[in-house]
Short mmCIF file of C-alpha atoms and ligand atoms in Angstrom, two decimals:
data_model
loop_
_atom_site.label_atom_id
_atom_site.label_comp_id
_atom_site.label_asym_id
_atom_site.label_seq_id
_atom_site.Cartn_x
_atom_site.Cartn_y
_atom_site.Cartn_z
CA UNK A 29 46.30 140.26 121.86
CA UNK A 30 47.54 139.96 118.50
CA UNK A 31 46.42 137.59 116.42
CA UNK A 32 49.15 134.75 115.20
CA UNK A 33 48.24 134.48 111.44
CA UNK A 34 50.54 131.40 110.69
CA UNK A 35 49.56 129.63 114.01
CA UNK A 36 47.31 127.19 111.69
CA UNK A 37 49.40 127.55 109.10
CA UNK A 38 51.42 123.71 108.02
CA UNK A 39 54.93 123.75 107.63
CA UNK A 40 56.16 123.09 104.73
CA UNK A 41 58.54 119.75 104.32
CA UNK A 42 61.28 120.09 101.85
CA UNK A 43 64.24 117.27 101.19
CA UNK A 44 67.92 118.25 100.00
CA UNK A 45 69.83 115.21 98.85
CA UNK A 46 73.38 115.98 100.06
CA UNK A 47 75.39 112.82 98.26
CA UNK A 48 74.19 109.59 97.63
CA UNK A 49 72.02 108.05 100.60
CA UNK A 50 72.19 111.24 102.55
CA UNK A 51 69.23 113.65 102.50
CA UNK A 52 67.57 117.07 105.17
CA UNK A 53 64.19 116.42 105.34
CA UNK A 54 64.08 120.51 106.63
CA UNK A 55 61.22 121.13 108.75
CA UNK A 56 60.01 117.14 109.29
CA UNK A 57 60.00 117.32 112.80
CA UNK A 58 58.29 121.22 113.61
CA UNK A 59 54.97 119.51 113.98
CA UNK A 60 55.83 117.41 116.79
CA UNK A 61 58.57 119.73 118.42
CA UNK A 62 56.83 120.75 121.68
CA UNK A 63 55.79 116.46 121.93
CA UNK A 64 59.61 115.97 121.75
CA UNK A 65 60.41 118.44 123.98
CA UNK A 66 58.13 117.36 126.51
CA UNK A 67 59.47 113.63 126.46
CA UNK A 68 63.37 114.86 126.78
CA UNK A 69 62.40 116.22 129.20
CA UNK A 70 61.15 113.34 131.34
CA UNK A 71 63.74 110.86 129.71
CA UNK A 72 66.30 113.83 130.86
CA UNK A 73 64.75 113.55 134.42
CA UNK A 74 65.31 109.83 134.77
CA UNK A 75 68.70 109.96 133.04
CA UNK A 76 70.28 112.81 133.35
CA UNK A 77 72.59 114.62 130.71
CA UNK A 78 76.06 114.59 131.35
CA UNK A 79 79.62 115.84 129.65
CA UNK A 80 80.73 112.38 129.66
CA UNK A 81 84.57 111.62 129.44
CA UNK A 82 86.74 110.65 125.98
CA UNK A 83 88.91 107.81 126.35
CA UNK A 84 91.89 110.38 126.05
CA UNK A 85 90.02 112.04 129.73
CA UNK A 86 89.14 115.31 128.00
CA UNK A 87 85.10 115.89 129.20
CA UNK A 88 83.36 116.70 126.38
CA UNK A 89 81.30 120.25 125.58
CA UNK A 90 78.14 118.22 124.67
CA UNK A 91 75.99 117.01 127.10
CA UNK A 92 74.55 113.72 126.91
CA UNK A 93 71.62 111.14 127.45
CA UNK A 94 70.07 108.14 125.97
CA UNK A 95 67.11 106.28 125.24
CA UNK A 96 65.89 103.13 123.98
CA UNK A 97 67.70 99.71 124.34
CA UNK A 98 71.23 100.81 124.45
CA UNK A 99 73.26 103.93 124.72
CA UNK A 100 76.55 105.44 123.51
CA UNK A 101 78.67 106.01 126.73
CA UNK A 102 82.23 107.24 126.39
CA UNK A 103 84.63 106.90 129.57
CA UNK A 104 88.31 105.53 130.25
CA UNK A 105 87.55 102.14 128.55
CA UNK A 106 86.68 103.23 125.23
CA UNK A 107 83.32 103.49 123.70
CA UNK A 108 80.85 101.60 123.43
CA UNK A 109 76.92 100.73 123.41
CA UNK A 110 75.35 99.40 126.61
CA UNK A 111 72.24 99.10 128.41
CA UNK A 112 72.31 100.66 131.30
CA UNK A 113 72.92 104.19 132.66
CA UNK A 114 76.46 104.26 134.02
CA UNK A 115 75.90 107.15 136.81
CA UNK A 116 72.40 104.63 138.06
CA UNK A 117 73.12 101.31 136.92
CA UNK A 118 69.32 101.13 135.54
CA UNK A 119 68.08 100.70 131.99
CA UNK A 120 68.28 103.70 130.20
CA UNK A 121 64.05 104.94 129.84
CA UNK A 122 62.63 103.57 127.04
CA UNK A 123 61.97 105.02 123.49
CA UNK A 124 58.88 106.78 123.45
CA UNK A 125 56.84 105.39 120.70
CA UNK A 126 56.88 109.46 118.87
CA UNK A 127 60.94 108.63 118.38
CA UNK A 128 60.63 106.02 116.80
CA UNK A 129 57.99 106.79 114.46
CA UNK A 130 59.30 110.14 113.73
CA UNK A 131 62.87 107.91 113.17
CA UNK A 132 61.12 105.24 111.20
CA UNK A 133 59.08 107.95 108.84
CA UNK A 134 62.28 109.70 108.38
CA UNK A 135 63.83 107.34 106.85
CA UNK A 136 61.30 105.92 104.89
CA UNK A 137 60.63 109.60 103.84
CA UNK A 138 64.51 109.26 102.74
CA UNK A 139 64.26 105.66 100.89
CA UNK A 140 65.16 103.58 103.86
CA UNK A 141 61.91 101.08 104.62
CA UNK A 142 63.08 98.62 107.03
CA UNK A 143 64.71 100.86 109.96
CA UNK A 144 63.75 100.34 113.73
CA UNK A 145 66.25 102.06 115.98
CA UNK A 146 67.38 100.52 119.15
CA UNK A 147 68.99 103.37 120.45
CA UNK A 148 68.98 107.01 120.65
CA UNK A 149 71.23 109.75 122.15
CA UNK A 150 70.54 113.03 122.91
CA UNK A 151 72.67 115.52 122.96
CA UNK A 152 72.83 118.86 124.54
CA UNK A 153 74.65 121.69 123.16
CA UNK A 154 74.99 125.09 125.06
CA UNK A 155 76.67 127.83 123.65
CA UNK A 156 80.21 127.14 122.85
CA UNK A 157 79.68 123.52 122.64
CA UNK A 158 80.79 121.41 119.28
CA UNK A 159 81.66 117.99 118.38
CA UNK A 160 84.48 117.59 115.97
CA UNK A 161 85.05 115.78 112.93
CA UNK A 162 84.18 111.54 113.54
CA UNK A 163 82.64 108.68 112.23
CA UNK A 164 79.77 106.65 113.63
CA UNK A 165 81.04 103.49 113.63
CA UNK A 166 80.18 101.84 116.79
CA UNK A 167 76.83 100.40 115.57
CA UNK A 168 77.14 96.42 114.54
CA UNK A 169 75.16 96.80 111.36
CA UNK A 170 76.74 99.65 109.03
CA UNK A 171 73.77 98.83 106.51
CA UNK A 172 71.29 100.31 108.59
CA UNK A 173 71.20 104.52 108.22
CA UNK A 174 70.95 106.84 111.54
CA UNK A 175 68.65 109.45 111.74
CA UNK A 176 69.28 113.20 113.29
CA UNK A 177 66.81 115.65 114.67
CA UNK A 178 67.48 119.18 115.54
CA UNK A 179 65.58 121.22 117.83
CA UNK A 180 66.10 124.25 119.31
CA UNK A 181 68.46 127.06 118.63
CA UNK A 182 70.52 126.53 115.23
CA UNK A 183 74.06 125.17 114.80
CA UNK A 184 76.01 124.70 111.50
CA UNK A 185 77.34 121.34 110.72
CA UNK A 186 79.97 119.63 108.62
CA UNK A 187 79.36 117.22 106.36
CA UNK A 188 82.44 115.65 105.59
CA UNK A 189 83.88 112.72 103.05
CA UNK A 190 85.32 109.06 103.98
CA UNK A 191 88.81 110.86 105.16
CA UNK A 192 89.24 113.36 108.09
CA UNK A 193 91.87 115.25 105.67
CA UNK A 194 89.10 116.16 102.85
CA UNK A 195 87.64 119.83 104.13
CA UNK A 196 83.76 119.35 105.00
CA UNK A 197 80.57 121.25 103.87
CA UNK A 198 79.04 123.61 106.10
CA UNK A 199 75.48 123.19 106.43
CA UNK A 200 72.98 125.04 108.54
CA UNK A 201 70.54 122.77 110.97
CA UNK A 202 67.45 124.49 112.30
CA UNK A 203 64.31 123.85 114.27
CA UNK A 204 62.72 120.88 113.55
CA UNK A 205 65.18 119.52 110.66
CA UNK A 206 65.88 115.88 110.28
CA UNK A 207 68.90 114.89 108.74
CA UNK A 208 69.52 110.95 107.26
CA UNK A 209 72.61 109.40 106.40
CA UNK A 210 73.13 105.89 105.39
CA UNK A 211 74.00 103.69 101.89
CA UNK A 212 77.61 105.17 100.55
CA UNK A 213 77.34 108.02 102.99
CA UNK A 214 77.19 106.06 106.32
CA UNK A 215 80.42 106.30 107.59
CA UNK A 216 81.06 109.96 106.22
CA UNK A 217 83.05 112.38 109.00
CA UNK A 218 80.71 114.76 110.55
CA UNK A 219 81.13 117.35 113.24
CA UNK A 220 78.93 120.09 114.23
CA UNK A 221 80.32 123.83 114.99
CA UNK A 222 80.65 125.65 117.97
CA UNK A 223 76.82 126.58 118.94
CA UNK A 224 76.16 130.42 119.07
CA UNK A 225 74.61 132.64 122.05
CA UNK A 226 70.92 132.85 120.89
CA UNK A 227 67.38 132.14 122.56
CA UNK A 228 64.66 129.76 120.99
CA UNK A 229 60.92 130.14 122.21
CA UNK A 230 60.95 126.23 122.90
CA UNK A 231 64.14 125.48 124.19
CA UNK A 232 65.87 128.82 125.68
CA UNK A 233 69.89 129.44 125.04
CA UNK A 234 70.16 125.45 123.54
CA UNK A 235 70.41 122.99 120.76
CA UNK A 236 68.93 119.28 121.45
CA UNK A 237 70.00 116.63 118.73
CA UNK A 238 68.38 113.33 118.64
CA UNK A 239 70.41 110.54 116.51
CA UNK A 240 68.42 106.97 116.50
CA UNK A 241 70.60 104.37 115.49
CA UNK A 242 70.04 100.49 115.02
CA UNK A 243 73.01 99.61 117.83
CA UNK A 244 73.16 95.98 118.23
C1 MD3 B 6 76.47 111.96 109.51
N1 MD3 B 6 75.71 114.41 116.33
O1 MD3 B 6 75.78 112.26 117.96
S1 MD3 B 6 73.96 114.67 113.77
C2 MD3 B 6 76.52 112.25 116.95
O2 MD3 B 6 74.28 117.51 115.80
C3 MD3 B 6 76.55 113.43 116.06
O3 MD3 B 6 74.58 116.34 117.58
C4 MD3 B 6 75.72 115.67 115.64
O4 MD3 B 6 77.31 113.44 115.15
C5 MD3 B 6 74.78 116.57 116.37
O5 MD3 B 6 77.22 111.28 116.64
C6 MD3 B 6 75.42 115.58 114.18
C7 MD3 B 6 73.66 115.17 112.10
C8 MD3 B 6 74.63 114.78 111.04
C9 MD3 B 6 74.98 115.73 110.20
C10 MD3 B 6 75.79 115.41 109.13
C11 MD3 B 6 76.28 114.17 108.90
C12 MD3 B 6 75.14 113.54 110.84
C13 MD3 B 6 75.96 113.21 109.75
C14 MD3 B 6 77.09 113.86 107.79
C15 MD3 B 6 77.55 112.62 107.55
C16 MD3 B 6 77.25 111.65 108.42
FE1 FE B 7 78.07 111.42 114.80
#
């Protein structure tokens, strides 16, 4: 067997300020990647991801689930928070206690003390899978930032101004990065590019993100 010289070895946490209140903490997450994994996983099991339906009917590429006291949910009447699984009618599972200290760290890492998300989606990219351009405004308090983890294979995303028409940055999201956005950059446009064939030791041919979000 060969020996895996950086198996000890910490990773190294670096933070990129992207505009003001908006920051990659690359790398935050690695440590606790396979603890992640393994509670999608069972949350995943419970509730399962699904290409849930735009107002307009289009299904979209991403797949989703949720955790935590309320979840996202898109379908014919709009979209909205709300605490229970549509396909069961149950509570979504609740937030493992590693989300939300990874989410609360995060952002305190980042300059944000007082966060304590309510809510968390997961999404499921496979390859060919995007989400374009939006803005996260379905949360009741806009003051509070949201916090994204990556995990899995890599996907480039856009980073985008207060307008749809101003052209976004493209910026690269690996394993284990956390992105945080709040303060003037809140309600920025965002999107994430179509997600390329590739296999990741932890996750196989996909891309998990996890946003936590004070909802309600
Ligand atoms: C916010 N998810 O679930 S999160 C979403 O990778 C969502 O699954 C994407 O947008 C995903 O609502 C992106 C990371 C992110 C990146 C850049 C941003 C969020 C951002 C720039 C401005 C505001
Ligand atoms: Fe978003």
């Amino acid at each position: 067997m060969t020996p895996d010289l950086f198996a000890d070895q910490p990773i190294e946490t670096t933070t990129e300020a992207l505009a003001e209140g908006a920051f990659v903490l690359r790398h935050f997450a690695s440590a606790a990647d396979e603890d992640l994994l393994r509670e999608i996983g069972q949350i995943t099991a419970a509730a399962p991801l699904r290409h849930m339906k735009t107002p307009g009917g289009h299904s979209m590429s991403v797949a989703m689930s949720c955790c935590g006291h309320w979840g996202w949910v898109t379908d014919a009447r709009g979209y909205r928070y709300q605490a229970e699984d549509p396909c069961s009618g149950d509570p979504w599972p609740e937030m493992p206690p590693i989300f939300a200290e990874l989410a609360r760290s995060a952002a305190l890492a980042a300059g944000y003390p007082d966060f304590t998300p309510d809510a968390c989606l997961i999404n499921r990219y496979e390859p060919g899978a995007k989400m374009g351009l939006h803005q996260d405004k379905n949360e009741r308090d806009l003051s509070q930032p949201i916090v994204s983890v990556s995990l899995g294979l890599p996907q480039t995303f856009q980073f985008g101004d207060m307008t749809r028409s101003e052209r976004p940055r493209n910026i690269p999201l690996g394993h284990g990065d956390v992105v945080v956005w709040g303060g003037p950059s809140r309600l920025r446009y965002h999107g994430v590019l179509t997600l390329k064939h590739g296999a990741h030791p932890l996750t196989g041919a996909c891309r998990y993100n996890l946003t936590f979000r004070s909802a309600r």
